Amino acid sequence: MSHKIFQILNSLGLVAQNRVLHVQFSNASLNNQVFLQRIEGEHTLNQGSVAELLCLSTNAHIALKQFIGCQVAVDQVTDTGQFFRTTGIITEASQGQSDGSLTIYNLTLKDPTALWHKRRNSRVFMNKSVRDISEILFKEWQGKSPLFASSLTFDTAGLTKDYDVRPFVMQSNESDYDFLTRLWRSEGINWLIDESQLFVADPKASIQPQVLRLIDDNQNYQALERRSLRYQRSSATEQFDTITQVKAERRLQPTSVHVQRWQADALQQEEGSGSVQGTQKHSENYDNASLNLEDAWHVSPAWMQDPKGEDQATASGNSQIEQLNQHINAYHHLSSKQFTVSGNVRDAQVGYWFELNDHPELDQHDSVDKEFLILSKHYYNQNNLPKELQQQLERLLPKDKLKAAELDSQNPEQRHFAELNVVRRNIKAVPEYNPLEHRPAAHPQRARVVGLEGESIHVDQWGRIKVRFLFTRTDDHSHDGGAGSNDNDTDSAWVDVLTPWAGAGYGARFLPRVGEIVVIDFFDGDIDRPFVVGRIHEAECHPTQFDQKGQLPDTKKLSGIRSEEFDGKGFNQLRFDDTTGQISAQLQSSHAASQLNLGNLSHPKDKAESEGRGEGFELRTDQWGAVRAGSGLLVSTHKQDQAQGVHLDANEAKQQIEGGLNNAKALSEVAKNQQTDPLEVLENLKTFIEQIEEKDQDKAAAFKQALMILTAPNSIALASNEDIHLSADAQLSQTAGDSINLTTQKNLIAHAQNKISLFAAQEGARLYAGKGKVEIQAQGDGADLIARKAVQIISTEDKIEISASKEIVITAGGSQIKINGSGIFPVTGGKFEVKAGQHLFMGGGSANFSSSLPPPPKRGQGVLELLHDYSHGAFVKGAGYTVTDNLGKVVNGKLDDKGFARVSGLATGSVKVLFDPDPRNPWDEASDFKRKVEWPNQNDAEGSVGIASGNKGLTETLKNDFKKLSQLADNVKSVQQKIESVKKIKDQGAQALLPMAIEQVLGGSDGSKLSQSFVSQNSFMPSSQQSNPLRMLTQASSDKTAITKIQSPFETFV
């Protein structure tokens, strides 16, 4: 039964050697049951091949599954007697009409890439080129599908370029065919399905796998075996296959191409060479420029490789823009003119070229213009059945299947036909590539943040993260050590994170943490350009719990931000409570419960309403706190409703201080009139008030100095369970409209370096000791007790002793008693009356004087202020200094960023200041220290005192200087300078000595180095000097012959 079809054919004379079509199935059981009557197919470059096979069989019960997946070879007998082979895989089979003796089977033959359409997948590739990905997938298919492995081989010999290594490529819900072909399109790579054996010697030759060739250059296309084809009008007597019809087609295409994209590392739009005109001419009537048909593309942004180059990805740049521009231009050129040729050529193969001869028009061109590359082929061929069998077949076959008659109605006897779409070989063949169409649809999706083991946040310098896409499977990524499905930093390239604010070093930063679920979207809908748009609360990742309490919807009126400590339970939060009547805001760190609470304060809430704990603001912590304001600080409880005033409105404090100043001035004048000490603080208070005022009314109030003001309309309490310390380098002043009360449970001790002066204007002064003695001593001088009226010295229970080491004089009216070592001498102009119960006059004797006092106190310590700057006003920041006082004490330190330092603990008197070498280039103009010096300074009322006290030391310096002049006789310039200095001494006196003394100490010029010191004399200076401290300016020589800057010591006074 299985051989009956071939028995019938043989009996009708259609033996094997007379057939023009032969078919061979890899399923050997079908070879004796199925007869191929006709083949009709399409084969296209950058698509593949498909053919419909019309088969006959006398067996009406062949299971269709026997056809599916079967490899098939169809051999067509050519005009030269060769067998031209077409192979493939049966992907579809259907049973047609049957009349009881004959049954039709329709089979669909496709190349093996048809299998790629049947597998859809989602996966990622890191740091791979398109060529790498193609080889990985092909090898994977060969390992997983025996049918594929036996049906197709892979040939990349036609690739001539080095392809970019892409940091990230995603396959997203795509068939492997769509995925690979879109990659090939993007790189301008053509794919061609070819045969391992185009010609076989015997139709029974074993079926060989087809070849998938990747080609990027026209030079890699082969020529047909016959190499040339003849053009010939259709003729039944023609012995060889020919081209019978040539039709040229021209289509208007864009005349120029412009491609641009965003280049993130350059922070600009990248456009390569801009708009590039095509080289092909489209019209005889208009040139390309005047047609001005621009194909302008804005494509997805450039990829960004690892900042450290660890991914080894190709750096993105203009070359990729240029390549895409050329690709699109080449496709326009390819599409602008093509040819459709038809004839009866049976062995024409797509992806091969031939030379067309004997065409009347083409023969007028150069030979290169007669070479054509076959882009596609539509063909059919059929066996010539005996008439009876053909009629039987036509009754079973639908009329629409008989296309041979439609293709050549003028010659119904023609059994084979081929229509070729060709292009001149010198026109580059490229696949069509539409960046917006040849890609999968991209939609937002979830991903999990990943990173290095042990890291909670894994980012690069741009804040990009790595993620694992949730669709990835381990098996799909085994080719690369599981990269893509490892749950670590190998699972993706760096992915941008969207942030609400991104500036140059400023903006908002909330970096996703490892393990979090993020939402991914794609720039310009490009599946290979993912970025993070945000995060979602799901499952155990519940919504934000402020203060780690409460749940939604109970706390829905709370909003804000709460972070979480890495590997801990602490947090930071910014919380807004918009509950009606309970509105508040909080900035909190859980460490030490450090909080700034504003508004209607409340305890942390876990329900809609909260428990109040106060109103206003609270800044609190369980640990240490500090408040610093570099330009001034105002702490006030004076009311300012609705913040209508300026924030440094200290008018109330100013008025209070001014009132105290006026009262103090009046009382000080009274004290002055009573010949006691006036207050020294008055000018300081006046200056302080001036620092509060803002002269420019157009500006907000601002202190002129870094003041601190504490003011209240009612009382201010300062309390401590231990000590309270008040310290000032200058003066402490207290004024009160009423009383100043001092109480202590132990001792009240007051010390003054100079003096203590107390004055009571109205009601006297009292000093009581409830217990113990009252001692008043003048340890270095005398003591005066003066009263306008009576003076009483009373001992209510003991004696009164009056003693002196030399003499006691008691005078009243015109009488006097003088007591000294020589005796007792009463003197009076009146009577001398003595009343006593007994008068005893005995021999001479003497009394011992045993009272003693400690020696006077030594002078105290002073404060030295240093300021070091250049002549253009810039400060010498961080310069080192060494200060030696007149007792030999050495103090080292560094100036601050304003060239200033305060040195305390020095003995009063002269000091030596030594600055470290200046690091600047001595020849740099900016390092000049030269400055005009006035001595004494006009602001220093007592400057001459300082000079006078230093004359002795300067005179010695001058003597040494004269001695050195004799040693520098060979230096004429130096000698002249010294002479000029002597003249200045004669003319200006001691004022001219200072520069010479400095130069002497320096040993010569130091490159115009200037040092400036401010000296605060403290209590050892008269009051006039304390309010206007002595200022000393010193200057070295401006001689630029110095090789390097050396230290510049100078002397001043403390």
PDB file of C-alpha atoms in Angstrom, residues 272-490:
ATOM      1  CA  GLY A 272      27.512  63.437  15.462  1.00  0.00           C
ATOM      2  CA  SER A 273      27.978  65.183  12.124  1.00  0.00           C
ATOM      3  CA  GLY A 274      24.436  66.500  12.200  1.00  0.00           C
ATOM      4  CA  SER A 275      22.264  66.170   9.115  1.00  0.00           C
ATOM      5  CA  VAL A 276      24.074  63.969   6.562  1.00  0.00           C
ATOM      6  CA  GLN A 277      22.926  64.020   2.932  1.00  0.00           C
ATOM      7  CA  GLY A 278      22.710  60.795   0.986  1.00  0.00           C
ATOM      8  CA  THR A 279      25.017  60.233  -1.989  1.00  0.00           C
ATOM      9  CA  GLN A 280      22.410  58.743  -4.320  1.00  0.00           C
ATOM     10  CA  LYS A 281      20.543  61.074  -6.666  1.00  0.00           C
ATOM     11  CA  HIS A 282      16.774  60.747  -6.454  1.00  0.00           C
ATOM     12  CA  SER A 283      15.521  63.057  -9.170  1.00  0.00           C
ATOM     13  CA  GLU A 284      16.692  64.618 -12.433  1.00  0.00           C
ATOM     14  CA  ASN A 285      14.550  67.643 -11.619  1.00  0.00           C
ATOM     15  CA  TYR A 286      15.810  68.428  -8.115  1.00  0.00           C
ATOM     16  CA  ASP A 287      19.020  67.816  -6.289  1.00  0.00           C
ATOM     17  CA  ASN A 288      18.999  66.350  -2.814  1.00  0.00           C
ATOM     18  CA  ALA A 289      19.527  69.685  -1.085  1.00  0.00           C
ATOM     19  CA  SER A 290      16.518  71.295  -2.736  1.00  0.00           C
ATOM     20  CA  LEU A 291      14.341  68.229  -2.068  1.00  0.00           C
ATOM     21  CA  ASN A 292      15.298  68.592   1.592  1.00  0.00           C
ATOM     22  CA  LEU A 293      13.649  65.361   2.734  1.00  0.00           C
ATOM     23  CA  GLU A 294      15.261  64.929   6.132  1.00  0.00           C
ATOM     24  CA  ASP A 295      14.846  61.757   8.146  1.00  0.00           C
ATOM     25  CA  ALA A 296      15.508  63.079  11.673  1.00  0.00           C
ATOM     26  CA  TRP A 297      15.717  60.660  14.576  1.00  0.00           C
ATOM     27  CA  HIS A 298      15.877  61.156  18.314  1.00  0.00           C
ATOM     28  CA  VAL A 299      16.958  57.787  19.647  1.00  0.00           C
ATOM     29  CA  SER A 300      17.378  56.406  23.141  1.00  0.00           C
ATOM     30  CA  PRO A 301      20.228  57.808  25.237  1.00  0.00           C
ATOM     31  CA  ALA A 302      23.742  56.490  25.046  1.00  0.00           C
ATOM     32  CA  TRP A 303      24.632  53.705  27.410  1.00  0.00           C
ATOM     33  CA  MET A 304      26.906  54.557  30.318  1.00  0.00           C
ATOM     34  CA  GLN A 305      29.639  52.102  31.158  1.00  0.00           C
ATOM     35  CA  ASP A 306      31.108  51.480  34.600  1.00  0.00           C
ATOM     36  CA  PRO A 307      32.937  54.642  35.788  1.00  0.00           C
ATOM     37  CA  LYS A 308      36.030  52.574  36.595  1.00  0.00           C
ATOM     38  CA  GLY A 309      35.877  50.588  33.353  1.00  0.00           C
ATOM     39  CA  GLU A 310      35.445  47.322  35.238  1.00  0.00           C
ATOM     40  CA  ASP A 311      32.699  46.126  32.878  1.00  0.00           C
ATOM     41  CA  GLN A 312      35.010  46.538  29.845  1.00  0.00           C
ATOM     42  CA  ALA A 313      32.069  47.915  27.890  1.00  0.00           C
ATOM     43  CA  THR A 314      32.753  50.073  24.848  1.00  0.00           C
ATOM     44  CA  ALA A 315      32.642  53.768  25.680  1.00  0.00           C
ATOM     45  CA  SER A 316      29.681  55.417  24.020  1.00  0.00           C
ATOM     46  CA  GLY A 317      30.378  58.320  21.700  1.00  0.00           C
ATOM     47  CA  ASN A 318      29.890  60.002  18.360  1.00  0.00           C
ATOM     48  CA  SER A 319      31.051  56.958  16.420  1.00  0.00           C
ATOM     49  CA  GLN A 320      27.821  55.138  17.312  1.00  0.00           C
ATOM     50  CA  ILE A 321      25.744  58.076  16.111  1.00  0.00           C
ATOM     51  CA  GLU A 322      27.714  58.156  12.863  1.00  0.00           C
ATOM     52  CA  GLN A 323      27.284  54.419  12.374  1.00  0.00           C
ATOM     53  CA  LEU A 324      23.509  54.617  12.830  1.00  0.00           C
ATOM     54  CA  ASN A 325      23.338  57.585  10.470  1.00  0.00           C
ATOM     55  CA  GLN A 326      25.253  55.651   7.813  1.00  0.00           C
ATOM     56  CA  HIS A 327      23.061  52.605   8.364  1.00  0.00           C
ATOM     57  CA  ILE A 328      19.810  54.519   7.836  1.00  0.00           C
ATOM     58  CA  ASN A 329      21.269  56.370   4.849  1.00  0.00           C
ATOM     59  CA  ALA A 330      22.399  53.051   3.338  1.00  0.00           C
ATOM     60  CA  TYR A 331      18.930  51.576   3.718  1.00  0.00           C
ATOM     61  CA  HIS A 332      17.412  54.608   1.983  1.00  0.00           C
ATOM     62  CA  HIS A 333      19.907  54.122  -0.831  1.00  0.00           C
ATOM     63  CA  LEU A 334      19.105  50.412  -1.015  1.00  0.00           C
ATOM     64  CA  SER A 335      15.372  51.123  -1.167  1.00  0.00           C
ATOM     65  CA  SER A 336      15.608  53.932  -3.718  1.00  0.00           C
ATOM     66  CA  LYS A 337      16.270  51.682  -6.737  1.00  0.00           C
ATOM     67  CA  GLN A 338      15.836  47.948  -7.163  1.00  0.00           C
ATOM     68  CA  PHE A 339      15.087  45.569  -9.996  1.00  0.00           C
ATOM     69  CA  THR A 340      12.549  42.785 -10.369  1.00  0.00           C
ATOM     70  CA  VAL A 341      13.738  40.126 -12.783  1.00  0.00           C
ATOM     71  CA  SER A 342      11.859  36.995 -13.673  1.00  0.00           C
ATOM     72  CA  GLY A 343      12.448  33.914 -15.726  1.00  0.00           C
ATOM     73  CA  ASN A 344      12.845  30.207 -15.400  1.00  0.00           C
ATOM     74  CA  VAL A 345      16.136  30.139 -13.515  1.00  0.00           C
ATOM     75  CA  ARG A 346      15.869  27.279 -11.060  1.00  0.00           C
ATOM     76  CA  ASP A 347      19.225  27.548  -9.252  1.00  0.00           C
ATOM     77  CA  ALA A 348      19.161  31.242  -8.345  1.00  0.00           C
ATOM     78  CA  GLN A 349      19.992  31.537  -4.613  1.00  0.00           C
ATOM     79  CA  VAL A 350      19.303  34.485  -2.337  1.00  0.00           C
ATOM     80  CA  GLY A 351      22.466  36.159  -1.021  1.00  0.00           C
ATOM     81  CA  TYR A 352      24.413  35.376  -4.165  1.00  0.00           C
ATOM     82  CA  TRP A 353      25.218  37.665  -7.093  1.00  0.00           C
ATOM     83  CA  PHE A 354      25.349  37.257 -10.849  1.00  0.00           C
ATOM     84  CA  GLU A 355      26.130  39.233 -13.965  1.00  0.00           C
ATOM     85  CA  LEU A 356      23.211  39.874 -16.344  1.00  0.00           C
ATOM     86  CA  ASN A 357      24.191  39.863 -19.986  1.00  0.00           C
ATOM     87  CA  ASP A 358      22.524  40.471 -23.327  1.00  0.00           C
ATOM     88  CA  HIS A 359      20.113  43.044 -21.993  1.00  0.00           C
ATOM     89  CA  PRO A 360      19.819  45.906 -24.481  1.00  0.00           C
ATOM     90  CA  GLU A 361      19.810  48.683 -21.887  1.00  0.00           C
ATOM     91  CA  LEU A 362      22.102  47.212 -19.243  1.00  0.00           C
ATOM     92  CA  ASP A 363      24.749  46.302 -21.794  1.00  0.00           C
ATOM     93  CA  GLN A 364      25.369  50.031 -22.257  1.00  0.00           C
ATOM     94  CA  HIS A 365      26.671  50.250 -18.682  1.00  0.00           C
ATOM     95  CA  ASP A 366      29.980  49.219 -17.178  1.00  0.00           C
ATOM     96  CA  SER A 367      30.293  45.621 -16.151  1.00  0.00           C
ATOM     97  CA  VAL A 368      30.063  46.582 -12.442  1.00  0.00           C
ATOM     98  CA  ASP A 369      26.568  47.960 -13.090  1.00  0.00           C
ATOM     99  CA  LYS A 370      25.511  44.616 -14.554  1.00  0.00           C
ATOM    100  CA  GLU A 371      26.358  42.702 -11.354  1.00  0.00           C
ATOM    101  CA  PHE A 372      23.274  42.111  -9.206  1.00  0.00           C
ATOM    102  CA  LEU A 373      22.846  40.785  -5.681  1.00  0.00           C
ATOM    103  CA  ILE A 374      19.728  38.655  -5.125  1.00  0.00           C
ATOM    104  CA  LEU A 375      17.754  40.025  -2.169  1.00  0.00           C
ATOM    105  CA  SER A 376      14.712  37.775  -2.448  1.00  0.00           C
ATOM    106  CA  LYS A 377      13.230  35.058  -4.603  1.00  0.00           C
ATOM    107  CA  HIS A 378       9.701  33.898  -5.246  1.00  0.00           C
ATOM    108  CA  TYR A 379       9.595  30.614  -7.143  1.00  0.00           C
ATOM    109  CA  TYR A 380       7.566  27.580  -7.996  1.00  0.00           C
ATOM    110  CA  ASN A 381       8.199  24.282  -9.782  1.00  0.00           C
ATOM    111  CA  GLN A 382       6.083  21.213 -10.414  1.00  0.00           C
ATOM    112  CA  ASN A 383       6.311  17.750 -11.814  1.00  0.00           C
ATOM    113  CA  ASN A 384       4.696  17.169 -15.198  1.00  0.00           C
ATOM    114  CA  LEU A 385       2.062  14.550 -14.397  1.00  0.00           C
ATOM    115  CA  PRO A 386       0.395  12.342 -16.962  1.00  0.00           C
ATOM    116  CA  LYS A 387      -2.745  13.916 -18.278  1.00  0.00           C
ATOM    117  CA  GLU A 388      -5.106  11.516 -16.549  1.00  0.00           C
ATOM    118  CA  LEU A 389      -3.412  11.992 -13.185  1.00  0.00           C
ATOM    119  CA  GLN A 390      -3.213  15.755 -13.679  1.00  0.00           C
ATOM    120  CA  GLN A 391      -6.931  15.950 -14.297  1.00  0.00           C
ATOM    121  CA  GLN A 392      -7.607  13.859 -11.228  1.00  0.00           C
ATOM    122  CA  LEU A 393      -5.402  16.190  -9.204  1.00  0.00           C
ATOM    123  CA  GLU A 394      -7.103  19.349 -10.476  1.00  0.00           C
ATOM    124  CA  ARG A 395     -10.431  18.003  -9.289  1.00  0.00           C
ATOM    125  CA  LEU A 396      -8.977  17.700  -5.796  1.00  0.00           C
ATOM    126  CA  LEU A 397      -7.012  20.951  -5.773  1.00  0.00           C
ATOM    127  CA  PRO A 398      -8.574  24.389  -5.137  1.00  0.00           C
ATOM    128  CA  LYS A 399      -8.133  26.729  -8.082  1.00  0.00           C
ATOM    129  CA  ASP A 400      -6.260  29.291  -5.978  1.00  0.00           C
ATOM    130  CA  LYS A 401      -3.404  26.829  -5.582  1.00  0.00           C
ATOM    131  CA  LEU A 402      -2.709  26.774  -9.307  1.00  0.00           C
ATOM    132  CA  LYS A 403      -0.515  29.871  -9.370  1.00  0.00           C
ATOM    133  CA  ALA A 404       1.693  28.810 -12.193  1.00  0.00           C
ATOM    134  CA  ALA A 405      -0.961  29.867 -14.663  1.00  0.00           C
ATOM    135  CA  GLU A 406      -1.328  33.217 -12.931  1.00  0.00           C
ATOM    136  CA  LEU A 407       2.406  33.947 -13.101  1.00  0.00           C
ATOM    137  CA  ASP A 408       2.687  33.244 -16.810  1.00  0.00           C
ATOM    138  CA  SER A 409      -0.701  33.195 -18.506  1.00  0.00           C
ATOM    139  CA  GLN A 410       0.904  33.458 -21.924  1.00  0.00           C
ATOM    140  CA  ASN A 411       2.630  30.121 -21.511  1.00  0.00           C
ATOM    141  CA  PRO A 412       0.386  27.761 -19.549  1.00  0.00           C
ATOM    142  CA  GLU A 413       2.712  24.852 -20.283  1.00  0.00           C
ATOM    143  CA  GLN A 414       5.591  26.436 -18.283  1.00  0.00           C
ATOM    144  CA  ARG A 415       6.174  24.310 -15.180  1.00  0.00           C
ATOM    145  CA  HIS A 416       8.830  26.341 -13.289  1.00  0.00           C
ATOM    146  CA  PHE A 417       9.228  30.038 -12.640  1.00  0.00           C
ATOM    147  CA  ALA A 418      11.369  32.365 -10.530  1.00  0.00           C
ATOM    148  CA  GLU A 419      10.967  36.058  -9.719  1.00  0.00           C
ATOM    149  CA  LEU A 420      14.012  37.750  -8.202  1.00  0.00           C
ATOM    150  CA  ASN A 421      14.309  41.073  -6.387  1.00  0.00           C
ATOM    151  CA  VAL A 422      17.841  42.286  -7.028  1.00  0.00           C
ATOM    152  CA  VAL A 423      20.004  45.338  -6.448  1.00  0.00           C
ATOM    153  CA  ARG A 424      23.268  46.372  -7.999  1.00  0.00           C
ATOM    154  CA  ARG A 425      26.080  44.675  -6.142  1.00  0.00           C
ATOM    155  CA  ASN A 426      27.930  47.933  -5.444  1.00  0.00           C
ATOM    156  CA  ILE A 427      25.001  49.236  -3.356  1.00  0.00           C
ATOM    157  CA  LYS A 428      25.453  48.243   0.264  1.00  0.00           C
ATOM    158  CA  ALA A 429      22.872  45.772   1.530  1.00  0.00           C
ATOM    159  CA  VAL A 430      21.678  46.468   5.070  1.00  0.00           C
ATOM    160  CA  PRO A 431      18.656  45.270   7.006  1.00  0.00           C
ATOM    161  CA  GLU A 432      15.824  47.691   7.614  1.00  0.00           C
ATOM    162  CA  TYR A 433      16.138  49.279  11.069  1.00  0.00           C
ATOM    163  CA  ASN A 434      13.513  51.464  12.621  1.00  0.00           C
ATOM    164  CA  PRO A 435      14.687  52.289  16.173  1.00  0.00           C
ATOM    165  CA  LEU A 436      11.096  52.802  17.304  1.00  0.00           C
ATOM    166  CA  GLU A 437       9.618  49.667  15.727  1.00  0.00           C
ATOM    167  CA  HIS A 438      12.306  47.029  15.873  1.00  0.00           C
ATOM    168  CA  ARG A 439      12.184  46.608  19.632  1.00  0.00           C
ATOM    169  CA  PRO A 440       9.780  45.075  22.140  1.00  0.00           C
ATOM    170  CA  ALA A 441       7.170  47.065  23.992  1.00  0.00           C
ATOM    171  CA  ALA A 442       8.592  48.350  27.259  1.00  0.00           C
ATOM    172  CA  HIS A 443       6.400  48.788  30.309  1.00  0.00           C
ATOM    173  CA  PRO A 444       7.176  49.553  33.956  1.00  0.00           C
ATOM    174  CA  GLN A 445       8.160  46.465  35.912  1.00  0.00           C
ATOM    175  CA  ARG A 446       9.507  45.468  39.302  1.00  0.00           C
ATOM    176  CA  ALA A 447      13.080  44.592  40.185  1.00  0.00           C
ATOM    177  CA  ARG A 448      14.980  43.815  43.362  1.00  0.00           C
ATOM    178  CA  VAL A 449      17.972  45.901  44.412  1.00  0.00           C
ATOM    179  CA  VAL A 450      21.180  43.847  44.677  1.00  0.00           C
ATOM    180  CA  GLY A 451      24.746  44.550  45.663  1.00  0.00           C
ATOM    181  CA  LEU A 452      27.954  43.168  47.058  1.00  0.00           C
ATOM    182  CA  GLU A 453      27.681  40.705  49.900  1.00  0.00           C
ATOM    183  CA  GLY A 454      27.469  42.480  53.231  1.00  0.00           C
ATOM    184  CA  GLU A 455      26.597  45.871  51.740  1.00  0.00           C
ATOM    185  CA  SER A 456      23.295  47.565  52.490  1.00  0.00           C
ATOM    186  CA  ILE A 457      23.745  50.175  49.763  1.00  0.00           C
ATOM    187  CA  HIS A 458      25.677  49.452  46.594  1.00  0.00           C
ATOM    188  CA  VAL A 459      26.073  52.449  44.293  1.00  0.00           C
ATOM    189  CA  ASP A 460      28.608  54.036  41.988  1.00  0.00           C
ATOM    190  CA  GLN A 461      29.720  57.660  41.992  1.00  0.00           C
ATOM    191  CA  TRP A 462      26.528  58.710  40.146  1.00  0.00           C
ATOM    192  CA  GLY A 463      24.234  57.036  42.663  1.00  0.00           C
ATOM    193  CA  ARG A 464      23.310  54.281  40.190  1.00  0.00           C
ATOM    194  CA  ILE A 465      22.341  50.879  41.533  1.00  0.00           C
ATOM    195  CA  LYS A 466      22.224  47.305  40.341  1.00  0.00           C
ATOM    196  CA  VAL A 467      19.090  45.205  40.269  1.00  0.00           C
ATOM    197  CA  ARG A 468      17.903  41.717  39.590  1.00  0.00           C
ATOM    198  CA  PHE A 469      14.974  41.662  37.212  1.00  0.00           C
ATOM    199  CA  LEU A 470      12.410  39.364  38.730  1.00  0.00           C
ATOM    200  CA  PHE A 471      11.831  37.369  35.532  1.00  0.00           C
ATOM    201  CA  THR A 472      15.410  36.078  35.337  1.00  0.00           C
ATOM    202  CA  ARG A 473      15.967  32.343  35.694  1.00  0.00           C
ATOM    203  CA  THR A 474      19.183  30.612  36.675  1.00  0.00           C
ATOM    204  CA  ASP A 475      19.141  28.248  33.698  1.00  0.00           C
ATOM    205  CA  ASP A 476      18.998  31.128  31.218  1.00  0.00           C
ATOM    206  CA  HIS A 477      22.135  32.725  32.675  1.00  0.00           C
ATOM    207  CA  SER A 478      24.398  29.759  33.248  1.00  0.00           C
ATOM    208  CA  HIS A 479      26.533  30.861  30.291  1.00  0.00           C
ATOM    209  CA  ASP A 480      27.926  33.753  32.346  1.00  0.00           C
ATOM    210  CA  GLY A 481      28.280  32.268  35.799  1.00  0.00           C
ATOM    211  CA  GLY A 482      24.641  32.998  36.509  1.00  0.00           C
ATOM    212  CA  ALA A 483      25.066  36.748  36.041  1.00  0.00           C
ATOM    213  CA  GLY A 484      21.554  38.132  35.921  1.00  0.00           C
ATOM    214  CA  SER A 485      20.148  35.684  38.460  1.00  0.00           C
ATOM    215  CA  ASN A 486      22.787  35.618  41.222  1.00  0.00           C
ATOM    216  CA  ASP A 487      21.136  38.132  43.556  1.00  0.00           C
ATOM    217  CA  ASN A 488      24.358  40.153  43.637  1.00  0.00           C
ATOM    218  CA  ASP A 489      26.071  42.965  41.778  1.00  0.00           C
ATOM    219  CA  THR A 490      26.548  40.819  38.653  1.00  0.00           C
TER     220      THR A 490
END
